[in-house]
Tab-separated table of C-alpha atoms in Angstrom:
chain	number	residue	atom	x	y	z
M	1	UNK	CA	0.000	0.000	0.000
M	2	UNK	CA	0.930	3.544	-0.957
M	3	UNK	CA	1.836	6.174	2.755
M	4	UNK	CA	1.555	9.176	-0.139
M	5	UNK	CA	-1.983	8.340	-1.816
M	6	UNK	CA	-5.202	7.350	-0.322
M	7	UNK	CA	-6.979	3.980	-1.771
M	8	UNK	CA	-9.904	5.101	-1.986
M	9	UNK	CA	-12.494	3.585	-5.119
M	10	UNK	CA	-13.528	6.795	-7.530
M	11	UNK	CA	-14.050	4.522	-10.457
M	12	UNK	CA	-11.179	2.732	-10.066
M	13	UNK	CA	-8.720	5.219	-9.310
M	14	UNK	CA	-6.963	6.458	-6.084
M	15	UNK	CA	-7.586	9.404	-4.736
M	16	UNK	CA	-4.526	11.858	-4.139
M	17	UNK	CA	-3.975	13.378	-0.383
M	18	UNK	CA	-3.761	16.962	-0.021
M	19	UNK	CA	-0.014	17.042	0.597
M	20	UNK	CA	0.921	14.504	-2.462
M	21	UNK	CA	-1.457	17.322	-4.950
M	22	UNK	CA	0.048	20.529	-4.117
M	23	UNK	CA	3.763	18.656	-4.062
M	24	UNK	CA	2.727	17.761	-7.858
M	25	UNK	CA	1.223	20.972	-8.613
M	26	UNK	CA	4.320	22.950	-7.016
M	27	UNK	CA	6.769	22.115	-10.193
M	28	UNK	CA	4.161	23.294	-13.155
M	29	UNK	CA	3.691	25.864	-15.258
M	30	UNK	CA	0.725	28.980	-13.917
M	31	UNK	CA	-1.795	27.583	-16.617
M	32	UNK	CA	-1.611	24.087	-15.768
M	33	UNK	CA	-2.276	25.497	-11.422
M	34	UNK	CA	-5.104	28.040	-13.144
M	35	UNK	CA	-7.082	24.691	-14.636
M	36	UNK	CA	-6.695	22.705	-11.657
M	37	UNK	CA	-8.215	25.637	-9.251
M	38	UNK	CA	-11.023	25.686	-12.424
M	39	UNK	CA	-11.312	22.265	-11.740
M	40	UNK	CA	-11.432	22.226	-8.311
M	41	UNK	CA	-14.473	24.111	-8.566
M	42	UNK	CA	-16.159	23.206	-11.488
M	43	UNK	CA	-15.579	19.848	-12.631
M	44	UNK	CA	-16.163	17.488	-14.812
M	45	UNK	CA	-15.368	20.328	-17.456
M	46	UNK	CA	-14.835	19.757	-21.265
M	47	UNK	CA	-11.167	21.515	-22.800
M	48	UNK	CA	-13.910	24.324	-24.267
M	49	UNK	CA	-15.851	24.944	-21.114
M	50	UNK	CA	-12.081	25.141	-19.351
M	51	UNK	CA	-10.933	27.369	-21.670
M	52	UNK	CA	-13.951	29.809	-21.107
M	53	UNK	CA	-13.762	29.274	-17.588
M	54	UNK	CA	-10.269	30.044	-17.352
M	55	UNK	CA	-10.202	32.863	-20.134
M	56	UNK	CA	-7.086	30.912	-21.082
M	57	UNK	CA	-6.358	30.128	-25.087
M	58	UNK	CA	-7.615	26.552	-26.402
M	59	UNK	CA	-3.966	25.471	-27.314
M	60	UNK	CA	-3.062	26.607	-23.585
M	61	UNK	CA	-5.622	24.132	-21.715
M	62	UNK	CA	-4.845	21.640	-23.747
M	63	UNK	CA	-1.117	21.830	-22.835
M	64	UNK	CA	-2.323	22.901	-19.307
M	65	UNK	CA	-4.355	19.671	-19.400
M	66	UNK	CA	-1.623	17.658	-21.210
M	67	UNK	CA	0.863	18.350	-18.432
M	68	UNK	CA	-1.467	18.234	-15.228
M	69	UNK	CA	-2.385	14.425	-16.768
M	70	UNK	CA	1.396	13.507	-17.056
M	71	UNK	CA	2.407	13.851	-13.540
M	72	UNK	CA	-1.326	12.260	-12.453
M	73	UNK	CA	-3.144	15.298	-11.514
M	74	UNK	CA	-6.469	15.254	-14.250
M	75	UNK	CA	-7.977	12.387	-15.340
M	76	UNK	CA	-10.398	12.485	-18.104
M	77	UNK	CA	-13.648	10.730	-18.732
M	78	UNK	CA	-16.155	10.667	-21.569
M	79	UNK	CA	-19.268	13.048	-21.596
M	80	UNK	CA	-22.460	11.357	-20.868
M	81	UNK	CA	-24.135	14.241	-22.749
M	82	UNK	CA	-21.593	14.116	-25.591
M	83	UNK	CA	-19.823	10.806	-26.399
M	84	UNK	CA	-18.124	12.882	-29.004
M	85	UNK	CA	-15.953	14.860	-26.218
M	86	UNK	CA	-14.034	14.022	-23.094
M	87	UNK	CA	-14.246	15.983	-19.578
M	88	UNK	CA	-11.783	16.541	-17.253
M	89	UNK	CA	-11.904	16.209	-13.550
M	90	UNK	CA	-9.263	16.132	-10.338
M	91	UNK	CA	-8.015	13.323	-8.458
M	92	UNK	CA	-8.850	14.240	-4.991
């Protein structure tokens, strides 16, 4: 078992501690910390509700959201209102 993450079910997938999310956080870039606080408040979001959200360019979330998924921060899921486009949501 894991001392930094909690193993708690959310579909599958653990559940970060606060301490273990704002150690990841710490290291990126000020979009990729401006669409997690978006997404701490607002999620599941799609990359074009985040980007209106945010007031942040499209090609910005998306590397925003490319970067907060590589170190395990966003996880994405498809829309149950549009199968067509994925939303985004926090692992805490």
């Amino acid at each position: 078992m894991s001392t930094s993450t909690e193993d708690r079910a959310m579909g599958g997938e653990t559940i970060l501690s606060e301490e273990e999310y704002r150690e990841r956080l710490v290291e990126l870039p000020p979009s990729a910390k401006l669409v997690a606080k978006v997404l701490e408040t607002d999620a599941p979001l799609s990359q074009g509700q985040l980007a209106e959200e945010s007031l942040l360019p499209d090609r910005t979330v998306r590397y925003a959201l490319n970067r907060l998924q590589e170190v395990d921060i966003v996880v994405s899921r498809y829309s149950f209102r549009d199968a067509r486009k994925q939303v985004y949501h926090l692992r805490r």
